[in-house]
Structures are given as structure tokens and as C-alpha cells.
mmCIF file of C-alpha atoms in Angstrom:
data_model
loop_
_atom_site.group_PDB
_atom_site.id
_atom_site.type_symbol
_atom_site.label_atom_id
_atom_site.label_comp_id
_atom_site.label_asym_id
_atom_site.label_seq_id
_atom_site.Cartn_x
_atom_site.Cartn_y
_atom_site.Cartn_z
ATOM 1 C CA UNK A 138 -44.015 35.620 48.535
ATOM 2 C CA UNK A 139 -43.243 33.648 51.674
ATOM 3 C CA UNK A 140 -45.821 31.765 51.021
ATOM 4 C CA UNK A 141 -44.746 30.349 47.697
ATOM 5 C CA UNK A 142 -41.155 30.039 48.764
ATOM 6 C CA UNK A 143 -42.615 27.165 51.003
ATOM 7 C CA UNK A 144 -43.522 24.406 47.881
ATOM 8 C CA UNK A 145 -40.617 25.054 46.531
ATOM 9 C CA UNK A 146 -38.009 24.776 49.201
ATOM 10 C CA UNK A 147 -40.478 21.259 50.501
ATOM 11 C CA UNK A 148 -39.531 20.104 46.546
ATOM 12 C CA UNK A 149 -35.965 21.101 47.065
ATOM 13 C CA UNK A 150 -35.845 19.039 50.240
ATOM 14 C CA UNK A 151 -37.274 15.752 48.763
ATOM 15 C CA UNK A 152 -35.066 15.522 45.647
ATOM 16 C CA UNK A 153 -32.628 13.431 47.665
ATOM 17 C CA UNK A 154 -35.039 11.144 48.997
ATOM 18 C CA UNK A 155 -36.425 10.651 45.068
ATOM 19 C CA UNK A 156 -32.916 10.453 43.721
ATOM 20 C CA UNK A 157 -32.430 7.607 46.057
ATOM 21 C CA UNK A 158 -35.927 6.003 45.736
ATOM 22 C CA UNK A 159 -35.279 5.885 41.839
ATOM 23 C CA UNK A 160 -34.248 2.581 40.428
ATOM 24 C CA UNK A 161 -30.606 2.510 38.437
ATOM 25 C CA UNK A 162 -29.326 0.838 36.227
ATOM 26 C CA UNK A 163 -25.788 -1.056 34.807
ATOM 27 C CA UNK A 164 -23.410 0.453 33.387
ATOM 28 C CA UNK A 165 -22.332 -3.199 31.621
ATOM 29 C CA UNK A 166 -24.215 -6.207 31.992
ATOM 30 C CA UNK A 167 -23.825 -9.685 31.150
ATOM 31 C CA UNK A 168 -25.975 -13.263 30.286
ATOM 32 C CA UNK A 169 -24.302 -16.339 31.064
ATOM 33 C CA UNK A 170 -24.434 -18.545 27.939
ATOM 34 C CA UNK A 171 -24.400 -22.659 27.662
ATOM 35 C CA UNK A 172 -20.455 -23.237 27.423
ATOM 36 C CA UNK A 173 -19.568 -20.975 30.422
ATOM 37 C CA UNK A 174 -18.665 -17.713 28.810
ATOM 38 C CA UNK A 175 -20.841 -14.650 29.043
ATOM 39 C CA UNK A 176 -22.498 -12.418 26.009
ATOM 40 C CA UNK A 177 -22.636 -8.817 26.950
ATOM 41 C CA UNK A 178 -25.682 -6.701 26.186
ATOM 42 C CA UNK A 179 -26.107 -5.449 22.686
ATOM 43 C CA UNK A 180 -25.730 -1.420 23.821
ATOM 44 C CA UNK A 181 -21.939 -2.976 24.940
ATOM 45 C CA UNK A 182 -21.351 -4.948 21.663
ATOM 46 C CA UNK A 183 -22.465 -1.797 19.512
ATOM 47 C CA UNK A 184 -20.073 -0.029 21.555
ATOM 48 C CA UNK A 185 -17.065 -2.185 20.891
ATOM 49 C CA UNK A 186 -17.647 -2.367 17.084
ATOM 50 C CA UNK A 187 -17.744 1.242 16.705
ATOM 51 C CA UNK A 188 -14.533 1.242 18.918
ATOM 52 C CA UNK A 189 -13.220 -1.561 16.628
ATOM 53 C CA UNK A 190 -13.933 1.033 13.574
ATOM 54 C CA UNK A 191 -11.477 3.379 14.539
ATOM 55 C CA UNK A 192 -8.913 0.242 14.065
ATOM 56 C CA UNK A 193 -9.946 -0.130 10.925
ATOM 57 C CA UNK A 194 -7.138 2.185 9.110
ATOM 58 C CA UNK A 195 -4.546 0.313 11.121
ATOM 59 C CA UNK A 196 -6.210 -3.096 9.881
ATOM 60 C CA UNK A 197 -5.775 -1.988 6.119
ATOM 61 C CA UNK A 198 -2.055 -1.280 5.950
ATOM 62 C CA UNK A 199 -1.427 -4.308 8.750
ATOM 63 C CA UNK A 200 -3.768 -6.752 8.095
ATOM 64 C CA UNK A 201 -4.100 -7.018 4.153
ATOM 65 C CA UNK A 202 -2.054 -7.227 0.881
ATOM 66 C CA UNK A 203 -2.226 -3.198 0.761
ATOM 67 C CA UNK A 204 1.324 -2.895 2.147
ATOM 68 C CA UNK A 205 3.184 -4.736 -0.261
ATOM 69 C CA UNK A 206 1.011 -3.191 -3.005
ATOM 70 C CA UNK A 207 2.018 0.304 -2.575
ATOM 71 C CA UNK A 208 5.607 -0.233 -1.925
ATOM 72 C CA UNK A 209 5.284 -1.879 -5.551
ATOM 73 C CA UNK A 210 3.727 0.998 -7.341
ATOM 74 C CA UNK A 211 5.560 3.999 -5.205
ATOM 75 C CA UNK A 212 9.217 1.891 -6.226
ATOM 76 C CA UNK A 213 7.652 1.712 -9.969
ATOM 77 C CA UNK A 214 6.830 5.808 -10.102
ATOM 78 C CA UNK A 215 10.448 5.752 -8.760
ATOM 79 C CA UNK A 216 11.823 3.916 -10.993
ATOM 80 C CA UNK A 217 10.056 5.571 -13.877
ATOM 81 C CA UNK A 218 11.064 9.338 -13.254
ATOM 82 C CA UNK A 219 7.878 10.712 -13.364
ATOM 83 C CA UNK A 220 7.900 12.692 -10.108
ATOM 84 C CA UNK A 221 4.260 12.923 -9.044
ATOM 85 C CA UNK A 222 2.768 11.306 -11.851
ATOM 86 C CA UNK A 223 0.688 9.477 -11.226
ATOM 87 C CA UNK A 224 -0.149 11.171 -8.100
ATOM 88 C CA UNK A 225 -0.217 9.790 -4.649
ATOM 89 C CA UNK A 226 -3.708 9.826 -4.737
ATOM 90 C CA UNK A 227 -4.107 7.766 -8.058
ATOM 91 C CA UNK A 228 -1.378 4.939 -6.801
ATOM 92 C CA UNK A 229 -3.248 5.015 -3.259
ATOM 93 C CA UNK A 230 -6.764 4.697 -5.365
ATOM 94 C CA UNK A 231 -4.974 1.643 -6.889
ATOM 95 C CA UNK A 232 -3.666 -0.019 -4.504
ATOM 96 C CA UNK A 233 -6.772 -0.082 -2.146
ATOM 97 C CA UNK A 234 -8.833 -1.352 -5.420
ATOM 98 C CA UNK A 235 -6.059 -4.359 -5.996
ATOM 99 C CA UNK A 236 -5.793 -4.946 -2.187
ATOM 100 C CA UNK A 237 -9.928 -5.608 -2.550
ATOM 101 C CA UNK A 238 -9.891 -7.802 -5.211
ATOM 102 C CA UNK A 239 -6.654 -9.622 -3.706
ATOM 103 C CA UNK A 240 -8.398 -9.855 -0.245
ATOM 104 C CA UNK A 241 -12.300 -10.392 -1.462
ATOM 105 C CA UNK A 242 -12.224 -14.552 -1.145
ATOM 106 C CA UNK A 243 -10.595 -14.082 2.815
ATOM 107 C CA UNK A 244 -13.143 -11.335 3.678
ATOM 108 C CA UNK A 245 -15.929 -13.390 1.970
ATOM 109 C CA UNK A 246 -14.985 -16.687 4.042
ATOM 110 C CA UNK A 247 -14.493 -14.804 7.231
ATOM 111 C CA UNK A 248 -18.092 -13.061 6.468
ATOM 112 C CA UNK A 249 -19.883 -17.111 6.060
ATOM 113 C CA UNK A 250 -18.126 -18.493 9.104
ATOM 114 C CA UNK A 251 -18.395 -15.191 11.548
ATOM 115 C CA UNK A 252 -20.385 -12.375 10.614
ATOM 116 C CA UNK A 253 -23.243 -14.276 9.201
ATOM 117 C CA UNK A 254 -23.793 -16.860 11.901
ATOM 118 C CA UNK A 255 -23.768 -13.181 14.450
ATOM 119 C CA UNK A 256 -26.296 -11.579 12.277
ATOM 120 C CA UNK A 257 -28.218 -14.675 12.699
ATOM 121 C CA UNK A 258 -28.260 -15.167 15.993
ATOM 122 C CA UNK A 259 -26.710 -18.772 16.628
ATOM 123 C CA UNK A 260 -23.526 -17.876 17.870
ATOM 124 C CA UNK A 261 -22.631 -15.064 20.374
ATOM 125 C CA UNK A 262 -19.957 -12.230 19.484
ATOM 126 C CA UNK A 263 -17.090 -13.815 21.149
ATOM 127 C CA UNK A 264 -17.208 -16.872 18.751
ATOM 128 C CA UNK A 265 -17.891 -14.922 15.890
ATOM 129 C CA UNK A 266 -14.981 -13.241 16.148
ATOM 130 C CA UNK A 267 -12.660 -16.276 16.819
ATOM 131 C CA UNK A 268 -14.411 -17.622 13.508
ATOM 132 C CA UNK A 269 -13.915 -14.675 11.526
ATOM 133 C CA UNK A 270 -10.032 -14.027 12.385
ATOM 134 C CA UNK A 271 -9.302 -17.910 10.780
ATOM 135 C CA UNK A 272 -9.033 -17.352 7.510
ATOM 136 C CA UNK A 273 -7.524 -13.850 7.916
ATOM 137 C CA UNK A 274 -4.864 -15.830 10.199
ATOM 138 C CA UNK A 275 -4.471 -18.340 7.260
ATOM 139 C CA UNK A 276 -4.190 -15.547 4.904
ATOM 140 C CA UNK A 277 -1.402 -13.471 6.954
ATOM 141 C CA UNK A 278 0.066 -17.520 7.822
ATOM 142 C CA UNK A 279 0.351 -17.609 4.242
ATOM 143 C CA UNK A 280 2.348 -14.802 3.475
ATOM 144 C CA UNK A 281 4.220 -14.312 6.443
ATOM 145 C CA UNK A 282 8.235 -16.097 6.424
ATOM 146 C CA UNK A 283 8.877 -18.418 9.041
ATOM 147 C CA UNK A 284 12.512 -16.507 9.825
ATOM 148 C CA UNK A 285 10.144 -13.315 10.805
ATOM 149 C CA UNK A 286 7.940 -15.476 13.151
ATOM 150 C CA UNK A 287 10.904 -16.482 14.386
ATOM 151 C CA UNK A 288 12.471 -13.530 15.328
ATOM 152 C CA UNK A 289 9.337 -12.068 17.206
ATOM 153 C CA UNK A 290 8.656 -14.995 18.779
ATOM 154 C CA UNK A 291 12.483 -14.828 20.559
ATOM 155 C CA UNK A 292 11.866 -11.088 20.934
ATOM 156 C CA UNK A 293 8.278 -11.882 22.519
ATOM 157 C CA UNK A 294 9.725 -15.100 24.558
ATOM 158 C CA UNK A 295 7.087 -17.083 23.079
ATOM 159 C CA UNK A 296 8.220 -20.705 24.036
ATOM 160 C CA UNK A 297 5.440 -22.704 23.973
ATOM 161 C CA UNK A 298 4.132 -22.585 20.606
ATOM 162 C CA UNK A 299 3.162 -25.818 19.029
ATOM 163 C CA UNK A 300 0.715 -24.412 16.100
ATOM 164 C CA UNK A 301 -0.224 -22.141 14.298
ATOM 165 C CA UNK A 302 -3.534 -21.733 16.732
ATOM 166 C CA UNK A 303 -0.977 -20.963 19.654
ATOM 167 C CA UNK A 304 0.755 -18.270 17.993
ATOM 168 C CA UNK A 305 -1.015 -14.718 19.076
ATOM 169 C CA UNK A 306 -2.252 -11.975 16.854
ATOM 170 C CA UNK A 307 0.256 -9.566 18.961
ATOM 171 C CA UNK A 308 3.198 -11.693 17.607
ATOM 172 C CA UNK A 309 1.749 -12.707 13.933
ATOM 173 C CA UNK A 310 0.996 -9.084 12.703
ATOM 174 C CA UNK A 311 4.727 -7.561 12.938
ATOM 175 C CA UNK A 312 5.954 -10.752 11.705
ATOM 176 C CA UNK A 313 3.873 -10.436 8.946
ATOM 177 C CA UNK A 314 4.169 -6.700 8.354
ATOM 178 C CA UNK A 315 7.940 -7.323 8.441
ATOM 179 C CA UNK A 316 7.383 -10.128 5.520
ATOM 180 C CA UNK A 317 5.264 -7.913 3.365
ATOM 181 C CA UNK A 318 7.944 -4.799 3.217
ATOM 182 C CA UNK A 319 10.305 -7.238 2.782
ATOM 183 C CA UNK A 320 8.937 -8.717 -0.133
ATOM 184 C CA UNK A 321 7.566 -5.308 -1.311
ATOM 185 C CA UNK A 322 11.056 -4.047 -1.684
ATOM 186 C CA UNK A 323 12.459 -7.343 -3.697
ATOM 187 C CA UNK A 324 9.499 -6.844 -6.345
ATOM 188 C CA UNK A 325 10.513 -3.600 -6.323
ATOM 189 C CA UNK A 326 13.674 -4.001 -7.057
ATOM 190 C CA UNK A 327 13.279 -5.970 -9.822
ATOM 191 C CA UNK A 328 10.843 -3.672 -11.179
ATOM 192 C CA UNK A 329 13.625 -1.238 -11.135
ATOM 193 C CA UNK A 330 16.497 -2.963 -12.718
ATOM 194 C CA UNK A 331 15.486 -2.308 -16.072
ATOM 195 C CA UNK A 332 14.964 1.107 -15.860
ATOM 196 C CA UNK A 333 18.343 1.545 -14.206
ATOM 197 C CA UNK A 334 19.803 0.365 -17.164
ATOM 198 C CA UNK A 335 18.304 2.388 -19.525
ATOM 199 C CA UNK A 336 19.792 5.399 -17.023
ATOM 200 C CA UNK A 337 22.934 3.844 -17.578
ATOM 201 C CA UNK A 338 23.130 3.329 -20.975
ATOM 202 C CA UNK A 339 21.464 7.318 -21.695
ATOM 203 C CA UNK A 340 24.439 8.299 -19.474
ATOM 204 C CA UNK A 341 26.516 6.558 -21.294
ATOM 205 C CA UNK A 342 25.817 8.067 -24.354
ATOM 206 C CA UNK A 343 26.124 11.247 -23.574
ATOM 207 C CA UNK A 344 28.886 11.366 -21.551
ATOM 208 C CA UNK A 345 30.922 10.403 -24.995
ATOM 209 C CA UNK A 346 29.544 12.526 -26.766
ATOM 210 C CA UNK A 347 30.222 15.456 -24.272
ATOM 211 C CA UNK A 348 26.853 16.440 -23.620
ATOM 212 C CA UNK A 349 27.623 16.776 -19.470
ATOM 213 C CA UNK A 350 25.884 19.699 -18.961
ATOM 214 C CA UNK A 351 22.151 17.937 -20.209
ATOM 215 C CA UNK A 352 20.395 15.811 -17.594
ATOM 216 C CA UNK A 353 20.301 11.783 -18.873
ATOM 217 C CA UNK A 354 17.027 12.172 -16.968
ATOM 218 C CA UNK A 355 15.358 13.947 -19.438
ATOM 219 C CA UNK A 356 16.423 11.722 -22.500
ATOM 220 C CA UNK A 357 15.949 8.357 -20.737
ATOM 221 C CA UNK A 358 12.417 9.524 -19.544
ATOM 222 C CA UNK A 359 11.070 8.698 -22.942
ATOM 223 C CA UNK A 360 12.843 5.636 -23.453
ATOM 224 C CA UNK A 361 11.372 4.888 -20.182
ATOM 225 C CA UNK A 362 7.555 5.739 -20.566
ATOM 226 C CA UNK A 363 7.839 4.002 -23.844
ATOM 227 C CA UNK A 364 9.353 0.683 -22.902
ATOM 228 C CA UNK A 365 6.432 0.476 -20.208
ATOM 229 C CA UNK A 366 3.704 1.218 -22.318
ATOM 230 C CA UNK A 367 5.294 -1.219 -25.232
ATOM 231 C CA UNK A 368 5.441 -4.204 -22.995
ATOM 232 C CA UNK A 369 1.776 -3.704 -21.645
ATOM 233 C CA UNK A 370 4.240 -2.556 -18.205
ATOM 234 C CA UNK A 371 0.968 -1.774 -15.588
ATOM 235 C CA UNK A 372 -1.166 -5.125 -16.615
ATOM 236 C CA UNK A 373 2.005 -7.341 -15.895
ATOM 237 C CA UNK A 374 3.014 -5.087 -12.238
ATOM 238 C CA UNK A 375 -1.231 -5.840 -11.537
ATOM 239 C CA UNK A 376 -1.107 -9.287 -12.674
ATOM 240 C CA UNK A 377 2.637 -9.759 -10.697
ATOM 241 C CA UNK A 378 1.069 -8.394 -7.566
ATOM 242 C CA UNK A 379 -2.079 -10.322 -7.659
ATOM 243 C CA UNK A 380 -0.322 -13.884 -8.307
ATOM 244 C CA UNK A 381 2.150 -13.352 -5.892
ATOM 245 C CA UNK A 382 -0.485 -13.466 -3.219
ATOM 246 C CA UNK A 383 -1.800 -17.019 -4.090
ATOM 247 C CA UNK A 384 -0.507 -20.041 -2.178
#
């Protein structure tokens, strides 16, 4: 036994001297490109993309036409009576379909100017990504009122801003987050004028005929879901939404 205690206790002893005789390596490291700047290796750019997916949620209700979508169709249901129908799910379902086909031209430019040159090797990440964020700044430029910029540019203290290219991402996306519930709620309420007066009217009607005790909603529901599906009522909100988004 004392004997094979010795090999053991000799390993035990050198497992310093091999820990620091083994080579290490970086944590990050970096290549110096052309222009000055620096490309990080591609285990740190994986990294930051899969980091940049857990943005992605926040990107969809900040960055696109989703926001003033679903204000739109949760003001219609409103507006409608229908309670839960159709379900948050459906209008949700609907709303991330339109906000695709709203958003597919921006998403298809920024893929030709930034994420194909990447995948192609002839630019590094850093200018991909300045490329790809143009014509989703254009698109949010677009949409977003100059009163908003504005007023988070004052709030910010942003002096200096000469263009549009000096204006930050920090400062464009409430200012344009701002513009889309704003403009959410004034479809919306337009939307909801002409149901209001059918309410009214239903109201109306019974109240001189005495019929207090009987909800108008359950009369002017009807009236309601008819009107809408007479005038063709979802392929004018879908065509509303989608026009209202071209400059």
C-alpha cells in the first residue's frame, strides 16, 4: 500500500507545474481589418447574434408596423361587442401576418445590403449591421412625426443633430413607438364611430319604447356584425392598415 500511495501523491504534486506548463487561450480575440476597426472571432459574433435573438420580441412590437396593427384590430373587436371573438390569439395571428407582408420589402433590402454581403464574406459584422439598420431607419423615419422626435430629442438633450444619420437609435425608437400608438388610436377611432352610432340609435329606440330593462347591446350586436360583413368591413381595416404604411 505505501508503495502505491507514492505514484500517486508524485502525480498529485506535478499537476501545478502541468497546469502552468499548459498553453491558454482568449477569452475574446480580435483581427485588425484595413479601415482601422477590428472583426472579432466568429465564436464572439455567434455569441452576440444569439444574444441579439433574445431582442428579437422587443424588435417586433418596437421596430415594425405590428404596434399600430393590433391597436387597430383590438379597438375594432371593441368596437364591435364581440367580447373575445375573435380571440386574442386569432387578432395576434393577424397582425404578425399583416406586419410581414407590410415589413417584407424593408427586411428584404436590409437582407441585400447587410446580411448577404456578411454571409459572403466581403464585409465584416460591424458594417453589416450599419448597412442593414438603413432602410429599417428609413422605414421607422418614415412613420415617425417630427413633433415626437422633437420631444425626445429635448428630453435626451440631443443638440447637435443635423440629419437624419445623427439622430441615434436610443432616441428614434420611442419617438417612433410614440407615433405608431398615436396613430393606432386615431384609426381606431374612426373605426369606432360608426358603431357608436348604431349604439346610440338602438338606445334610442328602446328607451321610447320603454324597453330599459333589455341591454341595447344585445340588439345593436346584430346590426353591428351585419353592417361589417355587408360592407366587406375586415378587407377595407387590412387594406386601411397596409396603405397607411406607404410613403
Amino acid at each position: 500500500m505505501p508503495g502505491m500511495l507514492k505514484p500517486s501523491l508524485l502525480v498529485l504534486l506535478m499537476l501545478p507545474l502541468f497546469a502552468q506548463a499548459a498553453p491558454g487561450f482568449d477569452a475574446i480575440t480580435t483581427t485588425p481589418t484595413a479601415d482601422g476597426g477590428q472583426t472579432y472571432t466568429l465564436s464572439i459574433q455567434v455569441l452576440l447574434f444569439m444574444t441579439a435573438l433574445s431582442l428579437l420580441p422587443a424588435a417586433l412590437l418596437l421596430m415594425t408596423s405590428f404596434t399600430r396593427i393590433v391597436i387597430v384590430l383590438a379597438i375594432l373587436r371593441q368596437a364591435l361587442g364581440t367580447q373575445n371573438t375573435p380571440s386574442n390569439q386569432i387578432l395576434v395571428g393577424l397582425a404578425l401576418f399583416l406586419t410581414a407582408f407590410v415589413m417584407m420589402p424593408v427586411l428584404q433590402e436590409s437582407y441585400e445590403v447587410g446580411v448577404k454581403p456578411y454571409i459572403e464574406e466581403k464585409m465584416d459584422l460591424s458594417e453589416a449591421l450599419d448597412n442593414a439598420t438603413v432602410p429599417v431607419r428609413d422605414f421607422m423615419f418614415a412613420q415617425t412625426r417630427e413633433s415626437d422626435l422633437a420631444l425626445f430629442a429635448r428630453i435626451g438633450r440631443f443638440e447637435e443633430l443635423k440629419s437624419k444619420a445623427d439622430v441615434p437609435l436610443s432616441m428614434l425608437l420611442p419617438a417612433f413607438a410614440t407615433s405608431e400608438l398615436k396613430t393606432g388610436f386615431q384609426i381606431g377611432f374612426l373605426i369606432f364611430i360608426p358603431f357608436l352610432i348604431i349604439d346610440l340609435v338602438v338606445a334610442s329606440v328602446l328607451m321610447s319604447m320603454g324597453m330599459m330593462m333589455l341591454s341595447p347591446l344585445i340588439i345593436s350586436l346584430p346590426f353591428k356584425i351585419m353592417l361589417f360583413v355587408l360592407i366587406d368591413g375586415w378587407s377595407l381595416v387590412f387594406g386601411t392598415l397596409a396603405s397607411s404604411f406607404l410613403v
